[in-house]
Amino acid sequence: MKDTINKVVALAMGIAVTGKEQVEKTIDELVQKGQVSKEESKTLTESLVQKGEEMRQRMEELAQERVKAILSEKQIATKDDIQRIEKRLDALEQQQ
C-alpha cells in the first residue's frame, strides 16, 4: 500500500510534465494490479490531471515572478521599460 501511495504522489508531482496519457497508463496499471478499482480510476485520473495543471500554472507563475525579481535586482531593462523610453524618445524627436 505504501508503494501505491508513493507512486500516486510521484505521479501527481510529475503530472505537469508527463501529461494525461501517462497518468491514465499508470492508473490502468494500478487497476490491473487490483490496487485501485475501475470506478476509483476515473476520479483519480481526473483529480491528478487537475492537480497537475494547477501545479504547472503555479510553477509558471513562480518562474515569472523570479525572472522579474532577477531583472529588478540586476537593473536590467524590461520590455515595458524599453517601450516607455522609445515613446519618450519619439516625443523628443517630434519636438525638434
Short mmCIF file of N, CA and C in Angstrom, two decimals:
data_model
loop_
_atom_site.label_atom_id
_atom_site.label_comp_id
_atom_site.label_asym_id
_atom_site.label_seq_id
_atom_site.Cartn_x
_atom_site.Cartn_y
_atom_site.Cartn_z
N MET A 1 0.82 -1.19 0.00
CA MET A 1 0.00 0.00 0.00
C MET A 1 0.86 1.26 0.00
N LYS A 2 1.97 1.22 0.77
CA LYS A 2 2.87 2.36 0.82
C LYS A 2 3.45 2.65 -0.56
N ASP A 3 3.79 1.60 -1.30
CA ASP A 3 4.30 1.77 -2.66
C ASP A 3 3.25 2.42 -3.55
N THR A 4 2.01 2.03 -3.38
CA THR A 4 0.93 2.61 -4.17
C THR A 4 0.80 4.09 -3.88
N ILE A 5 0.82 4.45 -2.61
CA ILE A 5 0.72 5.86 -2.23
C ILE A 5 1.90 6.64 -2.78
N ASN A 6 3.10 6.09 -2.64
CA ASN A 6 4.29 6.76 -3.18
C ASN A 6 4.20 6.95 -4.68
N LYS A 7 3.68 5.94 -5.36
CA LYS A 7 3.55 6.02 -6.81
C LYS A 7 2.55 7.10 -7.21
N VAL A 8 1.44 7.19 -6.49
CA VAL A 8 0.43 8.21 -6.78
C VAL A 8 0.97 9.61 -6.50
N VAL A 9 1.69 9.77 -5.40
CA VAL A 9 2.28 11.07 -5.07
C VAL A 9 3.30 11.47 -6.12
N ALA A 10 4.16 10.54 -6.51
CA ALA A 10 5.16 10.83 -7.54
C ALA A 10 4.48 11.19 -8.85
N LEU A 11 3.40 10.50 -9.15
CA LEU A 11 2.65 10.77 -10.37
C LEU A 11 2.06 12.17 -10.32
N ALA A 12 1.50 12.55 -9.19
CA ALA A 12 0.91 13.88 -9.05
C ALA A 12 1.98 14.96 -9.23
N MET A 13 3.16 14.73 -8.69
CA MET A 13 4.23 15.71 -8.81
C MET A 13 4.73 15.84 -10.24
N GLY A 14 4.71 14.75 -10.98
CA GLY A 14 5.22 14.77 -12.34
C GLY A 14 4.18 14.98 -13.41
N ILE A 15 2.94 15.16 -13.02
CA ILE A 15 1.85 15.25 -13.98
C ILE A 15 2.01 16.40 -14.96
N ALA A 16 2.56 17.51 -14.51
CA ALA A 16 2.70 18.66 -15.39
C ALA A 16 3.59 18.32 -16.57
N VAL A 17 4.51 17.42 -16.36
CA VAL A 17 5.44 17.04 -17.41
C VAL A 17 4.94 15.83 -18.20
N THR A 18 4.38 14.87 -17.50
CA THR A 18 4.04 13.61 -18.15
C THR A 18 2.79 13.66 -18.99
N GLY A 19 1.81 14.44 -18.59
CA GLY A 19 0.59 14.54 -19.36
C GLY A 19 -0.44 13.49 -18.99
N LYS A 20 -1.63 13.71 -19.52
CA LYS A 20 -2.77 12.86 -19.19
C LYS A 20 -2.56 11.41 -19.59
N GLU A 21 -1.93 11.17 -20.74
CA GLU A 21 -1.73 9.80 -21.21
C GLU A 21 -0.92 8.97 -20.23
N GLN A 22 0.12 9.56 -19.69
CA GLN A 22 0.95 8.84 -18.73
C GLN A 22 0.18 8.56 -17.44
N VAL A 23 -0.63 9.53 -17.03
CA VAL A 23 -1.45 9.33 -15.83
C VAL A 23 -2.39 8.15 -16.05
N GLU A 24 -3.07 8.15 -17.19
CA GLU A 24 -4.01 7.07 -17.48
C GLU A 24 -3.30 5.72 -17.51
N LYS A 25 -2.12 5.68 -18.10
CA LYS A 25 -1.36 4.44 -18.17
C LYS A 25 -1.01 3.93 -16.77
N THR A 26 -0.53 4.83 -15.93
CA THR A 26 -0.14 4.45 -14.57
C THR A 26 -1.35 4.01 -13.76
N ILE A 27 -2.46 4.74 -13.88
CA ILE A 27 -3.68 4.36 -13.15
C ILE A 27 -4.19 3.02 -13.65
N ASP A 28 -4.13 2.79 -14.96
CA ASP A 28 -4.55 1.49 -15.51
C ASP A 28 -3.71 0.35 -14.93
N GLU A 29 -2.42 0.59 -14.75
CA GLU A 29 -1.55 -0.42 -14.14
C GLU A 29 -2.01 -0.72 -12.71
N LEU A 30 -2.38 0.32 -11.98
CA LEU A 30 -2.86 0.13 -10.61
C LEU A 30 -4.18 -0.65 -10.60
N VAL A 31 -5.04 -0.40 -11.59
CA VAL A 31 -6.31 -1.13 -11.70
C VAL A 31 -6.03 -2.60 -11.98
N GLN A 32 -5.11 -2.87 -12.92
CA GLN A 32 -4.78 -4.25 -13.28
C GLN A 32 -4.20 -5.01 -12.09
N LYS A 33 -3.46 -4.32 -11.25
CA LYS A 33 -2.87 -4.96 -10.07
C LYS A 33 -3.88 -5.08 -8.93
N GLY A 34 -5.06 -4.49 -9.11
CA GLY A 34 -6.08 -4.56 -8.08
C GLY A 34 -5.88 -3.58 -6.94
N GLN A 35 -5.00 -2.62 -7.14
CA GLN A 35 -4.72 -1.66 -6.08
C GLN A 35 -5.70 -0.49 -6.10
N VAL A 36 -6.38 -0.30 -7.23
CA VAL A 36 -7.38 0.75 -7.39
C VAL A 36 -8.53 0.15 -8.17
N SER A 37 -9.77 0.48 -7.77
CA SER A 37 -10.93 -0.05 -8.51
C SER A 37 -11.13 0.74 -9.80
N LYS A 38 -11.85 0.16 -10.73
CA LYS A 38 -12.12 0.82 -12.01
C LYS A 38 -12.88 2.13 -11.77
N GLU A 39 -13.81 2.11 -10.81
CA GLU A 39 -14.58 3.31 -10.50
C GLU A 39 -13.68 4.42 -9.95
N GLU A 40 -12.76 4.03 -9.07
CA GLU A 40 -11.84 5.00 -8.48
C GLU A 40 -10.87 5.56 -9.52
N SER A 41 -10.56 4.76 -10.53
CA SER A 41 -9.55 5.17 -11.51
C SER A 41 -9.94 6.44 -12.25
N LYS A 42 -11.19 6.57 -12.63
CA LYS A 42 -11.62 7.77 -13.37
C LYS A 42 -11.50 9.01 -12.49
N THR A 43 -12.00 8.90 -11.26
CA THR A 43 -11.93 10.03 -10.33
C THR A 43 -10.48 10.39 -10.04
N LEU A 44 -9.66 9.38 -9.82
CA LEU A 44 -8.26 9.60 -9.52
C LEU A 44 -7.54 10.25 -10.70
N THR A 45 -7.82 9.77 -11.91
CA THR A 45 -7.21 10.34 -13.10
C THR A 45 -7.57 11.81 -13.25
N GLU A 46 -8.87 12.11 -13.14
CA GLU A 46 -9.31 13.50 -13.28
C GLU A 46 -8.69 14.39 -12.21
N SER A 47 -8.63 13.88 -10.99
CA SER A 47 -8.06 14.65 -9.89
C SER A 47 -6.58 14.93 -10.12
N LEU A 48 -5.84 13.91 -10.54
CA LEU A 48 -4.40 14.09 -10.78
C LEU A 48 -4.13 15.02 -11.95
N VAL A 49 -4.92 14.91 -13.00
CA VAL A 49 -4.75 15.80 -14.15
C VAL A 49 -5.01 17.24 -13.73
N GLN A 50 -6.07 17.46 -12.96
CA GLN A 50 -6.40 18.81 -12.49
C GLN A 50 -5.29 19.35 -11.59
N LYS A 51 -4.84 18.55 -10.64
CA LYS A 51 -3.78 18.98 -9.74
C LYS A 51 -2.48 19.25 -10.51
N GLY A 52 -2.21 18.44 -11.51
CA GLY A 52 -1.02 18.65 -12.33
C GLY A 52 -1.08 19.96 -13.07
N GLU A 53 -2.25 20.29 -13.61
CA GLU A 53 -2.42 21.56 -14.33
C GLU A 53 -2.26 22.73 -13.36
N GLU A 54 -2.84 22.60 -12.17
CA GLU A 54 -2.70 23.65 -11.16
C GLU A 54 -1.23 23.84 -10.78
N MET A 55 -0.51 22.73 -10.61
CA MET A 55 0.90 22.80 -10.26
C MET A 55 1.71 23.43 -11.39
N ARG A 56 1.38 23.07 -12.64
CA ARG A 56 2.09 23.63 -13.78
C ARG A 56 1.89 25.14 -13.84
N GLN A 57 0.64 25.58 -13.64
CA GLN A 57 0.36 27.01 -13.66
C GLN A 57 1.10 27.73 -12.54
N ARG A 58 1.11 27.14 -11.36
CA ARG A 58 1.79 27.76 -10.22
C ARG A 58 3.29 27.83 -10.45
N MET A 59 3.87 26.77 -11.02
CA MET A 59 5.31 26.78 -11.31
C MET A 59 5.62 27.87 -12.34
N GLU A 60 4.74 28.04 -13.31
CA GLU A 60 4.95 29.08 -14.32
C GLU A 60 4.89 30.47 -13.67
N GLU A 61 3.92 30.67 -12.78
CA GLU A 61 3.82 31.94 -12.07
C GLU A 61 5.07 32.21 -11.24
N LEU A 62 5.53 31.19 -10.53
CA LEU A 62 6.74 31.35 -9.71
C LEU A 62 7.95 31.67 -10.56
N ALA A 63 8.06 31.03 -11.71
CA ALA A 63 9.19 31.29 -12.61
C ALA A 63 9.14 32.73 -13.11
N GLN A 64 7.94 33.19 -13.49
CA GLN A 64 7.81 34.57 -13.96
C GLN A 64 8.15 35.57 -12.86
N GLU A 65 7.67 35.29 -11.65
CA GLU A 65 7.98 36.18 -10.52
C GLU A 65 9.48 36.23 -10.27
N ARG A 66 10.13 35.08 -10.35
CA ARG A 66 11.57 35.03 -10.10
C ARG A 66 12.35 35.78 -11.18
N VAL A 67 11.94 35.62 -12.43
CA VAL A 67 12.61 36.34 -13.52
C VAL A 67 12.47 37.84 -13.31
N LYS A 68 11.27 38.29 -12.95
CA LYS A 68 11.06 39.72 -12.69
C LYS A 68 11.94 40.21 -11.55
N ALA A 69 12.05 39.41 -10.50
CA ALA A 69 12.89 39.79 -9.36
C ALA A 69 14.35 39.89 -9.77
N ILE A 70 14.82 38.95 -10.57
CA ILE A 70 16.21 38.97 -11.03
C ILE A 70 16.46 40.19 -11.91
N LEU A 71 15.53 40.47 -12.82
CA LEU A 71 15.68 41.65 -13.68
C LEU A 71 15.73 42.92 -12.85
N SER A 72 14.90 42.98 -11.83
CA SER A 72 14.87 44.15 -10.96
C SER A 72 16.17 44.28 -10.18
N GLU A 73 16.66 43.17 -9.63
CA GLU A 73 17.91 43.17 -8.87
C GLU A 73 19.08 43.63 -9.73
N LYS A 74 19.14 43.14 -10.93
CA LYS A 74 20.27 43.42 -11.81
C LYS A 74 20.08 44.72 -12.59
N GLN A 75 18.94 45.36 -12.38
CA GLN A 75 18.60 46.61 -13.05
C GLN A 75 18.67 46.47 -14.56
N ILE A 76 18.12 45.38 -15.06
CA ILE A 76 18.05 45.14 -16.49
C ILE A 76 16.73 45.68 -17.00
N ALA A 77 16.77 46.38 -18.11
CA ALA A 77 15.55 46.98 -18.67
C ALA A 77 14.59 45.90 -19.14
N THR A 78 13.33 46.08 -18.80
CA THR A 78 12.30 45.17 -19.26
C THR A 78 11.73 45.68 -20.58
N LYS A 79 10.90 44.89 -21.20
CA LYS A 79 10.26 45.29 -22.44
C LYS A 79 9.45 46.57 -22.23
N ASP A 80 8.73 46.64 -21.11
CA ASP A 80 7.95 47.85 -20.79
C ASP A 80 8.85 49.06 -20.62
N ASP A 81 10.00 48.87 -19.96
CA ASP A 81 10.95 49.98 -19.79
C ASP A 81 11.42 50.50 -21.15
N ILE A 82 11.76 49.60 -22.03
CA ILE A 82 12.25 49.98 -23.35
C ILE A 82 11.16 50.69 -24.15
N GLN A 83 9.94 50.18 -24.08
CA GLN A 83 8.83 50.83 -24.80
C GLN A 83 8.59 52.24 -24.27
N ARG A 84 8.67 52.41 -22.96
CA ARG A 84 8.47 53.73 -22.35
C ARG A 84 9.57 54.69 -22.82
N ILE A 85 10.80 54.22 -22.88
CA ILE A 85 11.91 55.05 -23.34
C ILE A 85 11.74 55.40 -24.82
N GLU A 86 11.30 54.43 -25.62
CA GLU A 86 11.08 54.69 -27.04
C GLU A 86 10.00 55.76 -27.24
N LYS A 87 8.95 55.72 -26.45
CA LYS A 87 7.90 56.74 -26.55
C LYS A 87 8.44 58.12 -26.19
N ARG A 88 9.24 58.18 -25.14
CA ARG A 88 9.83 59.46 -24.74
C ARG A 88 10.77 59.97 -25.83
N LEU A 89 11.54 59.07 -26.42
CA LEU A 89 12.46 59.45 -27.49
C LEU A 89 11.69 59.97 -28.70
N ASP A 90 10.62 59.28 -29.07
CA ASP A 90 9.79 59.73 -30.19
C ASP A 90 9.23 61.12 -29.91
N ALA A 91 8.76 61.36 -28.70
CA ALA A 91 8.21 62.67 -28.34
C ALA A 91 9.28 63.74 -28.43
N LEU A 92 10.48 63.45 -27.95
CA LEU A 92 11.58 64.41 -28.03
C LEU A 92 11.97 64.70 -29.47
N GLU A 93 11.99 63.67 -30.30
CA GLU A 93 12.34 63.86 -31.71
C GLU A 93 11.30 64.71 -32.43
N GLN A 94 10.05 64.57 -32.06
CA GLN A 94 8.99 65.36 -32.70
C GLN A 94 9.05 66.82 -32.27
N GLN A 95 9.60 67.10 -31.11
CA GLN A 95 9.73 68.48 -30.63
C GLN A 95 10.80 69.24 -31.41
N GLN A 96 11.74 68.55 -31.97
CA GLN A 96 12.85 69.21 -32.66
C GLN A 96 12.49 69.59 -34.03
#
